Amino acid sequence: MNFKRITLYLLAAMFSVSLNAQERLTLERAVEIALENNYDIKLTKNDIEIAKTNVSRANAGILPVVTGNFSTNNTISNTKQTLSSGQSQERNGARNSNLAYGPVLNWQIFDGMAMFARYDQLKELQKLGESNFKLTVQTTLADVVSNYYDLVQQQQQLEALNGAVDISRLRLKNSQNRYLIGRAAKLEVLAASVDLNTDTTNLLRQQDVYRGTKIRLNELLARDITTDFTVSDTIIIQNRLLLPELQKAASLQNPALQSALINQRIAELNLKQVKAGRYPTVSLNSGYNFNKSTSELGFARNSVGRGFNYGMTASINIFNGMLQNRNEKTAAIEIDNARIEYNKLNQNISAQLTSLYQTFQTNLELVKLEQQNLEVARQNLDITMEKFRLGSVAPLEFREAQRNYIDASARYTNAQYQAKLAEVSLQQLAGTLSLQ
């Protein structure tokens, strides 16, 4: 039993020493690493590059298409011919060949303005990619900040639990001394030993949670998950947030809301493309051809031709089973759906902001209250410890004071963390999350 207790003490001491030797990671540095390394951000950046590449007149069908064509055909046939003069000729295994090649140009110069609507749609898709990138950055930033301050509050809990272990160790030593001089019963020593083991177990459990959260933060930073570090020891809360300003910012900067607006414009451009089906399409075509043919039987044994050709084609949809009307109605409904989706999302964000703001204000009050409770619990523990040294307080009363202090410390750090989470969520919804 004593060996196990000594082992737990050594583990706790080693962890405390390692905290002091580790490099401190600031929140600013953590965000900088995440913006540079995070895999989700890298993937979304590539999506933006693809969207940028797709914005071209050729992709929209505005520019002409020039191709180089080449074809050759060869036949071997048994042929019997009767000429107009009555003469007949016959040839077995007659070889015929035809060779043609040259450049061909096709250019659709009018399609009911659908090509220009497609070009504008490609631009909107690029904007949609940029909005999604901002959403990814905001989400990653929120995750990094949340995990970072989770480590801060866990670090504060570790300090409180380390203090509890020290106090329990002192209590056990005091109880053992009192037992040796006959002023305490063996039961008091056993109770102090059990409480020390309990506090040490709580410390080790919290250390395990702390290490797990560090692994999660390293994962968000896309670096070696075994990288060791410490974080700041304070949680700074922005208490000057105003709900009207947050709602105004959200209407202008929230990435999800901006994406909904872009999707509405994309739906409107899609309707323009559908309506273009009511207009004729006009295309120009041209080319320069070289043609060579040979025949072992016939009037012309060899024929060679080359020359320029050009022309124009036009077509218009007269009747397609009323599909044009159906397609237009469907496209109009998609616009209405996009508008409804925007209004729904806007109301949802407004509701979330209002609810989170109330939670944020409540958490600010809880931080103040728990700070006062922690100070009272600390004073109570100091007085109780002094009485314990003098032997004028019962062990159970001492343990209760100790437990009250640990609980008050945990509630205070948790209240700070919850307030910070509410603040981060508010700024994320407003699209204004930053380190400023």
PDB file of N, CA, C and O in Angstrom, residues 28 31 43 51 68 77 81 152 162 180 196 200 231 284 303 346 360 431:
ATOM      1  N   GLU A  28      -2.178  32.911 -30.044  1.00  0.00           N
ATOM      2  CA  GLU A  28      -1.857  33.507 -31.347  1.00  0.00           C
ATOM      3  C   GLU A  28      -1.026  32.555 -32.195  1.00  0.00           C
ATOM      4  O   GLU A  28      -1.264  32.389 -33.393  1.00  0.00           O
ATOM      5  N   VAL A  31      -3.169  29.576 -33.447  1.00  0.00           N
ATOM      6  CA  VAL A  31      -4.017  29.941 -34.594  1.00  0.00           C
ATOM      7  C   VAL A  31      -3.169  30.068 -35.849  1.00  0.00           C
ATOM      8  O   VAL A  31      -3.572  29.627 -36.938  1.00  0.00           O
ATOM      9  N   LEU A  43      -7.714  21.868 -47.985  1.00  0.00           N
ATOM     10  CA  LEU A  43      -8.648  21.316 -48.960  1.00  0.00           C
ATOM     11  C   LEU A  43      -9.583  22.390 -49.516  1.00  0.00           C
ATOM     12  O   LEU A  43      -9.863  22.431 -50.722  1.00  0.00           O
ATOM     13  N   ALA A  51     -12.395  26.528 -58.461  1.00  0.00           N
ATOM     14  CA  ALA A  51     -13.474  27.447 -58.850  1.00  0.00           C
ATOM     15  C   ALA A  51     -12.930  28.614 -59.664  1.00  0.00           C
ATOM     16  O   ALA A  51     -13.552  29.045 -60.640  1.00  0.00           O
ATOM     17  N   GLY A  68      -8.747  19.766 -85.093  1.00  0.00           N
ATOM     18  CA  GLY A  68      -8.062  19.218 -86.261  1.00  0.00           C
ATOM     19  C   GLY A  68      -8.585  17.815 -86.520  1.00  0.00           C
ATOM     20  O   GLY A  68      -8.422  16.928 -85.676  1.00  0.00           O
ATOM     21  N   SER A  77     -12.828  -4.911-102.327  1.00  0.00           N
ATOM     22  CA  SER A  77     -14.128  -5.463-102.717  1.00  0.00           C
ATOM     23  C   SER A  77     -14.051  -6.128-104.094  1.00  0.00           C
ATOM     24  O   SER A  77     -13.169  -5.822-104.908  1.00  0.00           O
ATOM     25  N   GLN A  81     -19.395  -3.963-112.807  1.00  0.00           N
ATOM     26  CA  GLN A  81     -20.098  -2.766-113.243  1.00  0.00           C
ATOM     27  C   GLN A  81     -20.571  -2.936-114.687  1.00  0.00           C
ATOM     28  O   GLN A  81     -19.887  -3.523-115.531  1.00  0.00           O
ATOM     29  N   VAL A 152      -6.583  25.544 -20.773  1.00  0.00           N
ATOM     30  CA  VAL A 152      -6.315  26.533 -19.726  1.00  0.00           C
ATOM     31  C   VAL A 152      -7.099  26.196 -18.463  1.00  0.00           C
ATOM     32  O   VAL A 152      -6.551  26.168 -17.361  1.00  0.00           O
ATOM     33  N   ASN A 162      -3.469  19.522  -7.495  1.00  0.00           N
ATOM     34  CA  ASN A 162      -2.128  19.383  -6.924  1.00  0.00           C
ATOM     35  C   ASN A 162      -2.080  19.943  -5.509  1.00  0.00           C
ATOM     36  O   ASN A 162      -1.477  19.359  -4.601  1.00  0.00           O
ATOM     37  N   LEU A 180       1.170   8.629  16.715  1.00  0.00           N
ATOM     38  CA  LEU A 180       2.362   8.149  17.405  1.00  0.00           C
ATOM     39  C   LEU A 180       2.450   8.648  18.844  1.00  0.00           C
ATOM     40  O   LEU A 180       2.997   7.960  19.719  1.00  0.00           O
ATOM     41  N   LEU A 196      -6.174  10.883   0.774  1.00  0.00           N
ATOM     42  CA  LEU A 196      -5.007  11.203  -0.044  1.00  0.00           C
ATOM     43  C   LEU A 196      -5.008  10.391  -1.333  1.00  0.00           C
ATOM     44  O   LEU A 196      -4.733  10.919  -2.425  1.00  0.00           O
ATOM     45  N   THR A 200      -5.243  11.863  -5.118  1.00  0.00           N
ATOM     46  CA  THR A 200      -4.214  11.513  -6.095  1.00  0.00           C
ATOM     47  C   THR A 200      -4.846  10.872  -7.329  1.00  0.00           C
ATOM     48  O   THR A 200      -4.449  11.146  -8.471  1.00  0.00           O
ATOM     49  N   VAL A 231       0.073  25.875 -21.932  1.00  0.00           N
ATOM     50  CA  VAL A 231      -0.719  26.999 -22.417  1.00  0.00           C
ATOM     51  C   VAL A 231      -0.725  28.114 -21.377  1.00  0.00           C
ATOM     52  O   VAL A 231      -0.156  27.976 -20.288  1.00  0.00           O
ATOM     53  N   LEU A 284     -21.715  29.385 -86.293  1.00  0.00           N
ATOM     54  CA  LEU A 284     -20.896  29.525 -87.489  1.00  0.00           C
ATOM     55  C   LEU A 284     -19.961  28.333 -87.560  1.00  0.00           C
ATOM     56  O   LEU A 284     -19.466  27.848 -86.534  1.00  0.00           O
ATOM     57  N   SER A 303      -8.412  11.032-107.129  1.00  0.00           N
ATOM     58  CA  SER A 303      -9.084  12.326-106.966  1.00  0.00           C
ATOM     59  C   SER A 303      -8.458  13.049-105.775  1.00  0.00           C
ATOM     60  O   SER A 303      -8.309  12.475-104.691  1.00  0.00           O
ATOM     61  N   ASN A 346     -31.487  32.834 -41.761  1.00  0.00           N
ATOM     62  CA  ASN A 346     -31.361  34.140 -41.115  1.00  0.00           C
ATOM     63  C   ASN A 346     -32.080  34.150 -39.774  1.00  0.00           C
ATOM     64  O   ASN A 346     -31.557  34.652 -38.767  1.00  0.00           O
ATOM     65  N   PHE A 360     -24.430  33.910 -22.466  1.00  0.00           N
ATOM     66  CA  PHE A 360     -23.178  34.628 -22.225  1.00  0.00           C
ATOM     67  C   PHE A 360     -23.310  35.570 -21.036  1.00  0.00           C
ATOM     68  O   PHE A 360     -22.431  35.601 -20.153  1.00  0.00           O
ATOM     69  N   GLY A 431     -19.637  36.073 -37.623  1.00  0.00           N
ATOM     70  CA  GLY A 431     -18.602  36.110 -38.657  1.00  0.00           C
ATOM     71  C   GLY A 431     -17.479  37.056 -38.334  1.00  0.00           C
ATOM     72  O   GLY A 431     -16.770  37.513 -39.229  1.00  0.00           O
TER      73      GLY A 431
END
